[in-house]
XYZ file of C-alpha atoms in Angstrom:
257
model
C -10.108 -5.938 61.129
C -14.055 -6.402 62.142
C -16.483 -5.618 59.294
C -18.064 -2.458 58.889
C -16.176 -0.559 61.514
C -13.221 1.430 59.590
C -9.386 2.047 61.162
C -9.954 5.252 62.468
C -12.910 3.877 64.609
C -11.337 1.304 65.491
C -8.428 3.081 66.243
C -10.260 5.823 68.365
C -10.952 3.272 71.110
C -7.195 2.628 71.806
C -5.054 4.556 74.357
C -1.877 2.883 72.992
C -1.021 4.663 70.076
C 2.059 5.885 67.621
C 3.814 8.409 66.255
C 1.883 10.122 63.617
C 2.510 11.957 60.308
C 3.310 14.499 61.498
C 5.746 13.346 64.004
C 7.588 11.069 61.590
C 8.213 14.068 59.093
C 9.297 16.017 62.024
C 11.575 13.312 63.534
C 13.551 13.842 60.051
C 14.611 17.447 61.329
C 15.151 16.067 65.097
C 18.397 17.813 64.736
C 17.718 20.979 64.900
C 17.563 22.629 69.121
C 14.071 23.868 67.996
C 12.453 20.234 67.078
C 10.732 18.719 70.431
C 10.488 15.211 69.337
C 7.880 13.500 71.147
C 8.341 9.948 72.735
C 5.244 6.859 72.962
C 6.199 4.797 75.222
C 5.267 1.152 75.051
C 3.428 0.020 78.039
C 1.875 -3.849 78.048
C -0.446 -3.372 80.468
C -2.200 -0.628 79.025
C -2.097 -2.618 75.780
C -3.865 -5.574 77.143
C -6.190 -3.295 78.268
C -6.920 -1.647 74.604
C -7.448 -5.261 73.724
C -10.176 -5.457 75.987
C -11.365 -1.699 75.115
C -11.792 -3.063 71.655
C -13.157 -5.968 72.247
C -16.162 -4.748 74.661
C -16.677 -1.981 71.681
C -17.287 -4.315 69.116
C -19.344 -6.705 71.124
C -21.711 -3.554 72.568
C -21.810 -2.930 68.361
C -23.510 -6.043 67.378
C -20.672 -8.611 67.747
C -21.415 -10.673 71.118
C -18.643 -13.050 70.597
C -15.988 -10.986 69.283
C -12.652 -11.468 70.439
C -9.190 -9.431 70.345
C -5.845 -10.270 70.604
C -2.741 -8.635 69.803
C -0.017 -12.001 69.024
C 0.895 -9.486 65.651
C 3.402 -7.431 68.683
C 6.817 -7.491 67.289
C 9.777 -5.863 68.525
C 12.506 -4.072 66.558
C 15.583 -4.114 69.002
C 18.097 -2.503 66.837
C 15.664 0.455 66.465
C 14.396 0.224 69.879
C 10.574 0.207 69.129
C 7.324 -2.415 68.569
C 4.729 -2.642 66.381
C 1.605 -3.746 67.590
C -1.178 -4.988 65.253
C -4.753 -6.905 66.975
C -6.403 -9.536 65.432
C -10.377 -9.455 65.554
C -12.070 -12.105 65.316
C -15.600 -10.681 65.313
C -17.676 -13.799 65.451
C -21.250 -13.758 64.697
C -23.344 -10.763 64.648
C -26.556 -10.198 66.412
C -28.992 -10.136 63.829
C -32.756 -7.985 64.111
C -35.542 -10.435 63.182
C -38.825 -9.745 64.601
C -40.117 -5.830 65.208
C -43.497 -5.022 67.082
C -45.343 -2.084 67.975
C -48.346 -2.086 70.024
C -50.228 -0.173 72.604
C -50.149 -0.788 75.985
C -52.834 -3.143 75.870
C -50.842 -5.147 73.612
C -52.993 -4.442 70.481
C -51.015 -3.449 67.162
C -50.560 0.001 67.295
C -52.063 0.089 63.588
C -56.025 -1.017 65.420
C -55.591 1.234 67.488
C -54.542 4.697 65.049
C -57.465 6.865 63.076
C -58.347 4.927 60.104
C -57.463 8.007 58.458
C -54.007 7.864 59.650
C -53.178 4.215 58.280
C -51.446 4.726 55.278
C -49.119 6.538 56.328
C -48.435 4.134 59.434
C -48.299 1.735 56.899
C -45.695 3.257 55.386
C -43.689 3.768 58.428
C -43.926 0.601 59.033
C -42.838 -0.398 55.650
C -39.885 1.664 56.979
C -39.331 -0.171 60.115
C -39.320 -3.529 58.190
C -36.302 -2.346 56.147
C -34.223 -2.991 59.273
C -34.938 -6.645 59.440
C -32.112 -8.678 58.745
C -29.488 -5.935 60.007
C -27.061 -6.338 62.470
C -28.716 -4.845 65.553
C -26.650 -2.968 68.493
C -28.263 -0.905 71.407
C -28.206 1.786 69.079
C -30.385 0.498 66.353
C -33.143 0.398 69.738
C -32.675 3.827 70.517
C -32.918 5.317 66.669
C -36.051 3.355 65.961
C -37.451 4.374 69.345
C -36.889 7.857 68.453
C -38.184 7.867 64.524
C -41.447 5.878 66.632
C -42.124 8.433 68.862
C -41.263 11.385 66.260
C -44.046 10.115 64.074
C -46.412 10.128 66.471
C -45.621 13.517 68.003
C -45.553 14.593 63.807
C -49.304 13.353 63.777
C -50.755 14.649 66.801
C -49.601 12.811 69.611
C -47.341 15.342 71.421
C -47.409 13.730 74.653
C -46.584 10.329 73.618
C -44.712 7.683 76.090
C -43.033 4.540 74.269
C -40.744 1.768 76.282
C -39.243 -1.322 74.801
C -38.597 -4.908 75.146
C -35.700 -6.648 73.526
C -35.346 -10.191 73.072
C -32.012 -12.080 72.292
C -31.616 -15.556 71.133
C -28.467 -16.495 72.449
C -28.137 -19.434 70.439
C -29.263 -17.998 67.371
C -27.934 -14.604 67.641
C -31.285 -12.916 66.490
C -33.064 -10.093 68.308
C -36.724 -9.591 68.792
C -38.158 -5.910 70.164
C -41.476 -4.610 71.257
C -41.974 -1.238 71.383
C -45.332 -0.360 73.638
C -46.486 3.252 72.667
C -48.794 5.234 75.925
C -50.423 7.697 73.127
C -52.591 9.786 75.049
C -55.277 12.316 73.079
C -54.349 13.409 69.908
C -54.187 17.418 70.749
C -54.643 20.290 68.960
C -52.381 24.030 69.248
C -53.632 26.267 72.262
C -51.920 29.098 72.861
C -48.450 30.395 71.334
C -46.652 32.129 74.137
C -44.041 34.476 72.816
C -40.694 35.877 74.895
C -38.223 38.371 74.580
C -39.996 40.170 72.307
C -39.095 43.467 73.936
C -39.357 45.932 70.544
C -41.423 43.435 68.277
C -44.891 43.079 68.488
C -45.798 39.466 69.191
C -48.252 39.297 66.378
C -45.386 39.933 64.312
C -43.562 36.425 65.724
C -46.725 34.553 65.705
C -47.444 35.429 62.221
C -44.518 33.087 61.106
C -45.665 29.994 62.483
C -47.152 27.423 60.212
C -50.052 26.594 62.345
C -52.864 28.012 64.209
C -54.700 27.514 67.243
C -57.019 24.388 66.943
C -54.869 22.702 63.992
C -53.964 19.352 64.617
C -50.345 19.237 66.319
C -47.097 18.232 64.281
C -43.774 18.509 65.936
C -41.938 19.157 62.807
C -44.084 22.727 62.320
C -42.010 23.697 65.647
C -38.775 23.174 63.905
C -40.028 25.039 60.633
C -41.825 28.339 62.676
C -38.667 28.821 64.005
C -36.419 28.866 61.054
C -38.860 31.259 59.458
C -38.621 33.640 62.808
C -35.276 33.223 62.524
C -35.085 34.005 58.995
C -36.972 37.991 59.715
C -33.314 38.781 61.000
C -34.892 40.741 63.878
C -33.626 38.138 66.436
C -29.913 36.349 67.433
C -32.297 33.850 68.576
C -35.427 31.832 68.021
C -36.775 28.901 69.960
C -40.196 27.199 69.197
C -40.730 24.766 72.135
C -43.175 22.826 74.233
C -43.076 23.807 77.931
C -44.226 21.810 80.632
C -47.564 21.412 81.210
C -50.691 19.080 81.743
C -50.723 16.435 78.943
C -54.197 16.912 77.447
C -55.430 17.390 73.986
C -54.451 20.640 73.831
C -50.298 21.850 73.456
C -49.082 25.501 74.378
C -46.254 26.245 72.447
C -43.911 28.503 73.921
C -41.365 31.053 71.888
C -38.387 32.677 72.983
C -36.797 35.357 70.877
C-alpha cells in the first residue's frame, strides 16, 4: 500500500468491494429461509476503473506519479470467487519547500504589520515554517490559507482578502506558494445588533460578549460571546456573526438568539 494513507482510506475510494464481517458470519447460517445472503458480483470494468479511482486519489494527495495496478487478481474456480489485491506504486511525493507571504505590493507581510504586532507574526510564521519539508497536496494550500487569514481576522483585520500562487517543480517534485494578503484597516467593534430576543432584554445578551465597542476586533471573541450566551440557558440558539456590510475600520457584529 502507499505511505501514510491507511486501508480503510484507501479502501473508501473503491466501488468494487467484498463481503464483510458481517456477511461471512452470516453466510455460516445461509441455511436457514430467514438468512438473505447477499451476492458481490465481480465486474472488470468497474475494477479497472477503481484502479484509476485510486490512482487519481493518491496523485491529487501528494503523489504525482503514483501508479495502480491490480496483477494480485486471482480466481478461485472451485469456489467460484476472486480476490483482488492493487499494487501502488506511489512514486515520489511532492514535497513543500519555499512559503511566502506578502502584501499585494509584494512586500513581506511582516514590513508591512504594526511593529507591535511582530512577535507574534513571528511566531506564526515560525508555525508556517514547520510545514517545510512535508509532502504538500491541494489541501495543505487551503489549511494554511485559512490559519493565514484567521490570524489576521484574530488581530484586527476582519475584512481581510488573501489569494495564492503555487509553484511546482516538475522535475524536482518541490512546491513553492505565495500567499498575497489585501488587509484593509485594522477595525475596531461598532455596534452589536441583537435578534430574537423577544422576552430578554438585549443588554442582558450583550453583557456576555467579551468585547466592547471601540476594542480592537478578534474573530475568535465571536466564537467565545456566543458560547457564553449560550451557556445563560435562556436560548436553543446563539449565533455571534459578521453581517454584510461596508469593509471599513469599523465591524457590526450581529446576534441571533
Amino acid at each position: 500500500g502507499a505511505p501514510l494513507f491507511d486501508d480503510e482510506t484507501l479502501q473508501g475510494q473503491l466501488f468494487t468491494f467484498g463481503p464483510s464481517l458481517g456477511d461471512r458470519l452470516l453466510r455460516r447460517f445461509s441455511f436457514l429461509w430467514f438468512i438473505d445472503e447477499k451476492t458481490y458480483p465481480f465486474n472488470p470494468v468497474e475494477l479497472h476503473k477503481d484502479a484509476i479511482r485510486l490512482e487519481r486519489y493518491i496523485q491529487r494527495n501528494g503523489y504525482p506519479r503514483a501508479t495502480v495496478d491490480y496483477l494480485g487478481t486471482a480466481l478461485d474456480t472451485n469456489r467460484n470467487v476472486v480476490d483482488v489485491a492493487f499494487d501502488i506504486d506511489p512514486g515520489i511525493p511532492t514535497i513543500l519547500r519555499e512559503l511566502n507571504v506578502r502584501s499585494m505590493s509584494g512586500e513581506d507581510l511582516g514590513a508591512v504589520l504594526p511593529p507591535a504586532l511582530l512577535p507574534q507574526w513571528q511566531r506564526q510564521v515560525r508555525s508556517y515554517e514547520s510545514n517545510l519539508g512535508k509532502r504538500y497536496t491541494e489541501l495543505t494550500r487551503i489549511r494554511l490559507q485559512d490559519q493565514l487569514n484567521t490570524w489576521l481576522q484574530n488581530h484586527a483585520y476582519a475584512f481581510n482578502e488573501i489569494g495564492s500562487t503555487v509553484a511546482i517543480d516538475s522535475t524536482s517534485f518541490e512546491v513553492s506558494i505565495t500567499y498575497e494578503a489585501q488587509l484593509g484597516p485594522p477595525a475596531v467593534y461598532d455596534t452589536v445588533l441583537v435578534e430574537g430576543a423577544v422576552s430578554v432584554d438585549p443588554k442582558v445578551v450583550r453583557r456576555e460578549l467579551p468585547f466592547r465597542r471601540g476594542d480592537p476586533f478578534n474573530f475568535s471573541e465571536l466564537k467565545r460571546g456566543q458560547q457564553e450566551i449560550f451557556a445563560l440557558n435562556m436560548f436553543r440558539l446563539a449565533l455571534v456573526e459578521v453581517p454584510p456590510q461596508p469593509e471599513d475600520s469599523t465591524v457590526t457584529v450581529r446576534v441571533r438568539v
